[in-house]
PDB file of C-alpha atoms in Angstrom:
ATOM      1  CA  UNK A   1      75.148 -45.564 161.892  1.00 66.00           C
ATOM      2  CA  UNK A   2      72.549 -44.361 159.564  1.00 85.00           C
ATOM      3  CA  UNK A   3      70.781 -45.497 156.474  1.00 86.00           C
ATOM      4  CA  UNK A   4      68.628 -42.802 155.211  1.00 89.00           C
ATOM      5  CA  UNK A   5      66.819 -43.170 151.501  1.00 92.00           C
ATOM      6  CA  UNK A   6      69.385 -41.087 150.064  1.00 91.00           C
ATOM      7  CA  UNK A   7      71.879 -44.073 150.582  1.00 91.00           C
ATOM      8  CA  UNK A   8      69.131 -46.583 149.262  1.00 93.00           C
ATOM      9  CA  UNK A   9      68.209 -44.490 146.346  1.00 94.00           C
ATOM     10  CA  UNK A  10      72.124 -44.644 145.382  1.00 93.00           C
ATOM     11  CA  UNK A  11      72.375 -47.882 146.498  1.00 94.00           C
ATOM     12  CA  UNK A  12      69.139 -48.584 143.608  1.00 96.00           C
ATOM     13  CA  UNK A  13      71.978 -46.412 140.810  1.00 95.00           C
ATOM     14  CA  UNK A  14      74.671 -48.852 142.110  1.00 95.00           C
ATOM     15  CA  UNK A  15      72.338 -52.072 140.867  1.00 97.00           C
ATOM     16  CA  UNK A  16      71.711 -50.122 137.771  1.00 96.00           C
ATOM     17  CA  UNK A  17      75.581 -49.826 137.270  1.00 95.00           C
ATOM     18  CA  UNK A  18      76.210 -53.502 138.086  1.00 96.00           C
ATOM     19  CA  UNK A  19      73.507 -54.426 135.567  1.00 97.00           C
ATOM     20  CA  UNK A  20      74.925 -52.680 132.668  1.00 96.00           C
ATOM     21  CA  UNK A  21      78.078 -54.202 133.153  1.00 94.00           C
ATOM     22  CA  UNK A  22      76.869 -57.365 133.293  1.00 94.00           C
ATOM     23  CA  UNK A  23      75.475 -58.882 136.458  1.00 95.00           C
ATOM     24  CA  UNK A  24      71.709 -60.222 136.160  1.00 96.00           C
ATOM     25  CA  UNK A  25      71.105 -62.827 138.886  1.00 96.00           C
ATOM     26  CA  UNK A  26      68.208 -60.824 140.775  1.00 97.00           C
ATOM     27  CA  UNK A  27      68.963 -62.192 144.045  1.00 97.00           C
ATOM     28  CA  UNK A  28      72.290 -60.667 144.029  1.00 97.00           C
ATOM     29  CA  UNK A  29      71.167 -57.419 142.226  1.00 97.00           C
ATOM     30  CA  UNK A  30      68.494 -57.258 145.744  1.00 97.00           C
ATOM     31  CA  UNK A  31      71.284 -57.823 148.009  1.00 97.00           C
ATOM     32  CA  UNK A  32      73.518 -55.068 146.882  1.00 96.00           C
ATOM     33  CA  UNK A  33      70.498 -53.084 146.623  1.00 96.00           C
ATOM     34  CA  UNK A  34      69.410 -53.732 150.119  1.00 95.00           C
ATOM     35  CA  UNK A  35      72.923 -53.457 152.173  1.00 94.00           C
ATOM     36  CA  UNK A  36      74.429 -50.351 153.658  1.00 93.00           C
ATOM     37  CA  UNK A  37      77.994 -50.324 152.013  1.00 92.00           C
ATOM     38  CA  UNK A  38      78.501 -47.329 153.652  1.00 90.00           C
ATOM     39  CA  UNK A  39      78.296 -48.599 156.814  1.00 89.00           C
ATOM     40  CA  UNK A  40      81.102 -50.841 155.826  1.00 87.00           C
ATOM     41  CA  UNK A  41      83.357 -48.315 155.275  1.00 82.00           C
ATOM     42  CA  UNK A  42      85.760 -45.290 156.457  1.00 76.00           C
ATOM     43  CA  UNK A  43      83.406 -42.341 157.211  1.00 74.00           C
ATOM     44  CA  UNK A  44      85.777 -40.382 155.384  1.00 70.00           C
ATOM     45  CA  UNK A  45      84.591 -42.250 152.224  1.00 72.00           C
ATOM     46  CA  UNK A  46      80.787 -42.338 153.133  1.00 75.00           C
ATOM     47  CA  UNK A  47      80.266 -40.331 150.134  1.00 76.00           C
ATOM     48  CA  UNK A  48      81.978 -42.642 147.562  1.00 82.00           C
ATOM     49  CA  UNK A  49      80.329 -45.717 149.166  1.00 86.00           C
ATOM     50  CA  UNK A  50      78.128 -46.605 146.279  1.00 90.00           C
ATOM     51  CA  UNK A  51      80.439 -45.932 143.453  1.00 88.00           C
ATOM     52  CA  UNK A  52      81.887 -49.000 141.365  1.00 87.00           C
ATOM     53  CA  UNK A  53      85.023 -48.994 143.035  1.00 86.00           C
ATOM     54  CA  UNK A  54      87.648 -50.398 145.805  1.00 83.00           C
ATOM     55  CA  UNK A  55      88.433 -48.457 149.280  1.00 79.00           C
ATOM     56  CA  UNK A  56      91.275 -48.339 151.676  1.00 77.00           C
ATOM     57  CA  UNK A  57      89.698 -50.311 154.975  1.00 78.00           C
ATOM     58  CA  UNK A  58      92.054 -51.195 157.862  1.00 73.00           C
ATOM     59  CA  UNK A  59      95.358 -53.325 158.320  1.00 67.00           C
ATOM     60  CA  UNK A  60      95.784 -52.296 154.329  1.00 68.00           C
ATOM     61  CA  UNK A  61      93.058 -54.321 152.809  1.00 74.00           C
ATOM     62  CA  UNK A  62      90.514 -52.731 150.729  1.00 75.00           C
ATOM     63  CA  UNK A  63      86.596 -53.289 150.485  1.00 80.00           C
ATOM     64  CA  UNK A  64      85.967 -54.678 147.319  1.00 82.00           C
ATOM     65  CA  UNK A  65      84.357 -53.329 144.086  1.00 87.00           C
ATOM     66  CA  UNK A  66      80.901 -53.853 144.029  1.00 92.00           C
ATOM     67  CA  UNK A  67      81.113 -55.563 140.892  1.00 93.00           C
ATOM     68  CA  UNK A  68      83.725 -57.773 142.072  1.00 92.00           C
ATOM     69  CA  UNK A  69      81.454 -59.038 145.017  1.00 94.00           C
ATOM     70  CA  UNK A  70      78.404 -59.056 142.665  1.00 96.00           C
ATOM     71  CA  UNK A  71      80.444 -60.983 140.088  1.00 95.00           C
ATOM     72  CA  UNK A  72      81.852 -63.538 142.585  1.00 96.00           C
ATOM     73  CA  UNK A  73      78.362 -63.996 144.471  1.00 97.00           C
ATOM     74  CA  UNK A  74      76.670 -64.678 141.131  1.00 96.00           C
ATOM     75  CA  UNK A  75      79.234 -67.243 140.128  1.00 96.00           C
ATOM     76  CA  UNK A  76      78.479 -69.247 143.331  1.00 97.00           C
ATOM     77  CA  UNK A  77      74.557 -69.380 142.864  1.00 96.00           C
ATOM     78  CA  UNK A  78      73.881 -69.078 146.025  1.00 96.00           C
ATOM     79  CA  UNK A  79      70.742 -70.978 147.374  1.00 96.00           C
ATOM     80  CA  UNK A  80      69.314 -70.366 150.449  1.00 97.00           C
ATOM     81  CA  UNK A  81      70.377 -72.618 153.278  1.00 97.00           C
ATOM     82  CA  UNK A  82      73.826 -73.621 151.438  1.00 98.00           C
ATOM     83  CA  UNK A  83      76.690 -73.701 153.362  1.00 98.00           C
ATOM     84  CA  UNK A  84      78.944 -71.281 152.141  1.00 98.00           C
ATOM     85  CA  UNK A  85      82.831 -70.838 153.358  1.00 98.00           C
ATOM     86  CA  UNK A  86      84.389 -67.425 152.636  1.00 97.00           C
ATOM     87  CA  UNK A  87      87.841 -66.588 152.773  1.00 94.00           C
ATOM     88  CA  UNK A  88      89.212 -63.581 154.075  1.00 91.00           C
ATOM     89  CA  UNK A  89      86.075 -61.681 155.615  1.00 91.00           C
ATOM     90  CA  UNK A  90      87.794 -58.150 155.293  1.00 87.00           C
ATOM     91  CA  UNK A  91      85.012 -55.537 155.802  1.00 88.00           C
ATOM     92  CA  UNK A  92      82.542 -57.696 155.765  1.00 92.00           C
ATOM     93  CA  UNK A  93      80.331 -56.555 153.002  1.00 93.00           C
ATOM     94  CA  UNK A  94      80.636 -59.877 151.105  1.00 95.00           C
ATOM     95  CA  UNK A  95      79.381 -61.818 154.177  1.00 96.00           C
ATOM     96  CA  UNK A  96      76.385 -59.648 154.271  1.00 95.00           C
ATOM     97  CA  UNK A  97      75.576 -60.533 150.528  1.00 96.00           C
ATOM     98  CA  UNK A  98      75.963 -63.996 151.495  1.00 97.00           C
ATOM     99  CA  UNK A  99      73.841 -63.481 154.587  1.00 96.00           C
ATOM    100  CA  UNK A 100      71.154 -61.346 152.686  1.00 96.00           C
ATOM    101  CA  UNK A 101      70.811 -64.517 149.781  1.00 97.00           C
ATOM    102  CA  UNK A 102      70.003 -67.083 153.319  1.00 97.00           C
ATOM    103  CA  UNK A 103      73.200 -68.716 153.144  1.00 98.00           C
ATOM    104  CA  UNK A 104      75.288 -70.418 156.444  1.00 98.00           C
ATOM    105  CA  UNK A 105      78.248 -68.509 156.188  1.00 98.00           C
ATOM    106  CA  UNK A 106      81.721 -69.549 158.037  1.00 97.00           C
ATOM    107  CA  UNK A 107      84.043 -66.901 157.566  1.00 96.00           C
ATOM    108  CA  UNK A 108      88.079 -67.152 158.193  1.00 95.00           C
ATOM    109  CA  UNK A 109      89.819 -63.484 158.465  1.00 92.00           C
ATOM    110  CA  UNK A 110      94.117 -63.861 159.173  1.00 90.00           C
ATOM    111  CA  UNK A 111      93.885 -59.915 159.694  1.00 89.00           C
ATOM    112  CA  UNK A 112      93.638 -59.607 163.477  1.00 90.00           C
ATOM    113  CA  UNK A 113      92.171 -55.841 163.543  1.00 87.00           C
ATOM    114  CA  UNK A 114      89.516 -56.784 160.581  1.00 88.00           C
ATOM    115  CA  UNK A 115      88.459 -59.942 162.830  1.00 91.00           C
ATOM    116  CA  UNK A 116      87.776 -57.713 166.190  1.00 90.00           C
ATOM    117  CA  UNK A 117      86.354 -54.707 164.024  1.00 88.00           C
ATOM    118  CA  UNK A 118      83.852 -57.195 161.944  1.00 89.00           C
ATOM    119  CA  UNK A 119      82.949 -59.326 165.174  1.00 88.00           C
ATOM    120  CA  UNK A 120      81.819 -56.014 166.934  1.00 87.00           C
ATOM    121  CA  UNK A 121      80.128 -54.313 163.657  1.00 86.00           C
ATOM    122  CA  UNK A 122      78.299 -57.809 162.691  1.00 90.00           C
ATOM    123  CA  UNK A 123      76.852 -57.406 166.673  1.00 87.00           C
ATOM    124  CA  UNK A 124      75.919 -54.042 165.930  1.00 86.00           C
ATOM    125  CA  UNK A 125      73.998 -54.849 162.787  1.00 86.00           C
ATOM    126  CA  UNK A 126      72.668 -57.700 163.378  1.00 88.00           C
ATOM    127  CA  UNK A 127      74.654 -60.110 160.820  1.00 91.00           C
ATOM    128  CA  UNK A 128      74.804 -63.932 161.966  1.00 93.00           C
ATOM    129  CA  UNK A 129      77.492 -66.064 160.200  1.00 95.00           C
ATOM    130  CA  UNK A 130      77.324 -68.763 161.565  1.00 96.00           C
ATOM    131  CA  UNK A 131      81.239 -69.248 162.422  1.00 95.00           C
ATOM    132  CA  UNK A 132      83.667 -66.000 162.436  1.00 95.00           C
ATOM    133  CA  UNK A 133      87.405 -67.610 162.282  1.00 94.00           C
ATOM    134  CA  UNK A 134      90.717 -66.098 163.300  1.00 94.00           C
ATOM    135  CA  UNK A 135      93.408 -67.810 161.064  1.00 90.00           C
ATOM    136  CA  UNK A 136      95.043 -68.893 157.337  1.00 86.00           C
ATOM    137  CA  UNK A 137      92.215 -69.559 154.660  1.00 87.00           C
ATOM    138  CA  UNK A 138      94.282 -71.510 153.157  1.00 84.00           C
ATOM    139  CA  UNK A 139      93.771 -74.116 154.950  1.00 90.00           C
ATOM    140  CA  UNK A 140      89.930 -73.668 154.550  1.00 94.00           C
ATOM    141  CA  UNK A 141      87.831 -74.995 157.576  1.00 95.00           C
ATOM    142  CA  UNK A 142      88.327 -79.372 157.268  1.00 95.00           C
ATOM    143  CA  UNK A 143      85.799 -79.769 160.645  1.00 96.00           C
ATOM    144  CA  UNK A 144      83.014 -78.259 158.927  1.00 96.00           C
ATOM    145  CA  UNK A 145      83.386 -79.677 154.998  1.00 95.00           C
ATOM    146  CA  UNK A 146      82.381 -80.422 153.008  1.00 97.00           C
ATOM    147  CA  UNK A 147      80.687 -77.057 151.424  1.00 98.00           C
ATOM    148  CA  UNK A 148      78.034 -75.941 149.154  1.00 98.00           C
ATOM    149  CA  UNK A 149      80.240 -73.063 147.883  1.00 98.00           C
ATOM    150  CA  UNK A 150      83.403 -71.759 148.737  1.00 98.00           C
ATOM    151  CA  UNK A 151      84.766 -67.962 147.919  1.00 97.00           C
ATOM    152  CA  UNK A 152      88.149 -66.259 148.403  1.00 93.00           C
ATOM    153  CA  UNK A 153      88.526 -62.900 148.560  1.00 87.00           C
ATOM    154  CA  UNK A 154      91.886 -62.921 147.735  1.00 81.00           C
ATOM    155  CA  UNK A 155      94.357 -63.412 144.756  1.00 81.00           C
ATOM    156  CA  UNK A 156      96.024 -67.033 145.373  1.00 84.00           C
ATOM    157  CA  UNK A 157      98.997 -67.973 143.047  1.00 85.00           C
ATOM    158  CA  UNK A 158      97.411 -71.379 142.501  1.00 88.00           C
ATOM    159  CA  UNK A 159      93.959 -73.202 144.055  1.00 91.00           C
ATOM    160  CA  UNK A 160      94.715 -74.147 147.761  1.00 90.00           C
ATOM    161  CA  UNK A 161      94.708 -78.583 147.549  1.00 92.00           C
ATOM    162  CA  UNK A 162      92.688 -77.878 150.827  1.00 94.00           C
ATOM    163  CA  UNK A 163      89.809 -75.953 149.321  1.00 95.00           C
ATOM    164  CA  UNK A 164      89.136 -78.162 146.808  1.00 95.00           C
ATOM    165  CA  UNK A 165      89.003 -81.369 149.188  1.00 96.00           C
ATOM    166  CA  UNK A 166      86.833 -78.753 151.354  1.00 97.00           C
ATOM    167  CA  UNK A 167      83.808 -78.970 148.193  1.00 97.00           C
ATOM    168  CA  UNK A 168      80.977 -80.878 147.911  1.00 97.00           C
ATOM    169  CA  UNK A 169      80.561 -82.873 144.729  1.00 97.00           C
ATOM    170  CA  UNK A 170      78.431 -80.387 142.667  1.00 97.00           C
ATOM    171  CA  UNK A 171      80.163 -77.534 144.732  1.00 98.00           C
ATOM    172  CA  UNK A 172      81.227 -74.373 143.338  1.00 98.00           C
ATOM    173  CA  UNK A 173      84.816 -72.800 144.248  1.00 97.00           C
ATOM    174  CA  UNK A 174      85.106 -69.170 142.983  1.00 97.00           C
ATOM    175  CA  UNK A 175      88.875 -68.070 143.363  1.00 94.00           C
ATOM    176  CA  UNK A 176      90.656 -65.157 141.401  1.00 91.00           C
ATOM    177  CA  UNK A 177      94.280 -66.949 140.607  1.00 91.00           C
ATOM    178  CA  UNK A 178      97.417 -65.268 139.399  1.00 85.00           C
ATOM    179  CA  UNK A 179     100.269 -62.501 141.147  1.00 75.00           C
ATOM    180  CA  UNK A 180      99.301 -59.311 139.893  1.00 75.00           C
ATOM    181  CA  UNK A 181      96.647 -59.390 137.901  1.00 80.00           C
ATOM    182  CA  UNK A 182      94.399 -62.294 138.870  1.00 86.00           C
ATOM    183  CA  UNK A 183      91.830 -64.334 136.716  1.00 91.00           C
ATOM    184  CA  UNK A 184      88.735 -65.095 138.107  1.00 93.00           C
ATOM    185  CA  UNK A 185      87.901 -68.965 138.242  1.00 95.00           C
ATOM    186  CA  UNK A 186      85.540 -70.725 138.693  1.00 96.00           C
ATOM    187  CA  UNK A 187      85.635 -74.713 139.806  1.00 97.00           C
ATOM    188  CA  UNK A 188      82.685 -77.412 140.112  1.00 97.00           C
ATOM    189  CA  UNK A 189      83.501 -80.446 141.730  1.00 97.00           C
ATOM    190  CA  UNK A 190      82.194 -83.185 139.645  1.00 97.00           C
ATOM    191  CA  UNK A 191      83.127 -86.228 140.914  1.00 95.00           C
ATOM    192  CA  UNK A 192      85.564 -86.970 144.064  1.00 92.00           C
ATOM    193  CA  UNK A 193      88.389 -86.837 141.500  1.00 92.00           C
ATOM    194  CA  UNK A 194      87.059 -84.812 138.930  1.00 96.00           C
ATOM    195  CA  UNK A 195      86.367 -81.186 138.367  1.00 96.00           C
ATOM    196  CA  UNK A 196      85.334 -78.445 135.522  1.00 96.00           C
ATOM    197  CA  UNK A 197      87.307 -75.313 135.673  1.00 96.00           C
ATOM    198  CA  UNK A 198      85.983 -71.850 133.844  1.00 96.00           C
ATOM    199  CA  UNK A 199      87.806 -68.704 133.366  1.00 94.00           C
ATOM    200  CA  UNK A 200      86.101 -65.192 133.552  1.00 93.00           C
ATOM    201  CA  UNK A 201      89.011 -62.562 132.878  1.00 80.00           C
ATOM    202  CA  UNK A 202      91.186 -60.658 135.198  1.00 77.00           C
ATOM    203  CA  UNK A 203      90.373 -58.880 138.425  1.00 76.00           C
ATOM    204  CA  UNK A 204      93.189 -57.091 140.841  1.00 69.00           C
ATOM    205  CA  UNK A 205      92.704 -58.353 144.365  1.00 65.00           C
ATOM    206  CA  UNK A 206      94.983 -58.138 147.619  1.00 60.00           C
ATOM    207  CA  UNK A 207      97.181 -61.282 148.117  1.00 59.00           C
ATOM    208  CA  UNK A 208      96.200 -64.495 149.541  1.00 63.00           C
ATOM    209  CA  UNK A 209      99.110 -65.345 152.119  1.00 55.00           C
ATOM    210  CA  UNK A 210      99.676 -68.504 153.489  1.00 53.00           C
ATOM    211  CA  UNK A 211     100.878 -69.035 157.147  1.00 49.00           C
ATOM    212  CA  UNK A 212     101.101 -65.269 158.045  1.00 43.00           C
ATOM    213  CA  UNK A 213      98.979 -64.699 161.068  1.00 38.00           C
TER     214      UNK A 213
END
């Protein structure tokens, strides 16, 4: 498990990448910058670690695209200290962002062989969430809400009633929504009743399934 400056100097083209397509919150620009993706990964891949794509990871998931986890990160404007919820911790790369901008990060995985590989890796590396859950994200995490921020991971057909309740007012909720192609949305809790949605466009993303564990 090495990270030499070859991976950091294409770790540096990878922010370059991200910021030509878009992405200019700095903090998130210096986390991708600063975390091993490669160590996230398949060694088999090792060498395609910091392109702008998706790869196969166990219990047929993927790691996300870089852009993707830059583009959902920024959404949530992260601030250190926040408590953030993710669903579906899959490789684990999006926790690290999370981890890298100071946030408290509870993370729920419903992929058994992703939770015991990520709780043995995060060990390893020296990544802290502060709660690693076995179970259905769609439930969210009630015993710990209300949340600064809440991300999934995963495209949901609609917004899960329990993530919402699950939000802080002044929260944000960043969830891609749709069956095949997804659109990536964005919620802020305004009120107890009330909230502003925003759409960004579409994103592909691995199902969100309810009750499957």
């Amino acid at each position: 498990m090495k990270d030499t400056l070859k991976h950091r100097g294409m770790r540096n083209k990878l922010a370059d990448t991200l910021i030509k397509k878009g992405i200019s919150d700095k903090n998130t620009l210096d986390a991708i910058r600063c975390i091993p993706r490669h160590l996230f990964m398949d060694s088999s891949f090792e060498g395609h670690a910091y392109q702008d794509k998706a790869f196969p990871i166990a219990a047929d998931q993927t790691i996300s695209q870089p852009y993707t986890v830059a583009f959902q990160t920024q959404l949530l404007a992260v601030k250190p200290g926040q408590k953030i919820l993710e669903i579906g911790t899959g490789s684990g790369y999006q926790t690290a962002v999370l981890l890298q901008l100071k946030a408290k990060v509870y993370t729920i995985e419903r992929q058994l062989e992703l939770f015991k590989k990520t709780k043995i890796f995060f060990s390893k590396l020296g990544y802290r969430p502060k709660k690693r859950i076995f179970g259905d994200g769609y439930k969210g995490l009630p015993e710990e809400a209300p949340f600064d921020g809440i991300v999934v991971t995963a495209g949901a057909p609609e917004v899960p009633r329990a993530l919402m309740s699950q939000l802080k007012v002044g929260g944000r909720l960043v969830i891609p929504i749709g069956a095949d192609d997804q659109i990536m949305t964005l919620y802020i809790r305004k009120s107890q009743k009330e909230f502003e949605k925003k759409e960004y466009g579409s994103f592909r993303f691995v199902p969100l399934l309810a009750d499957k564990n």
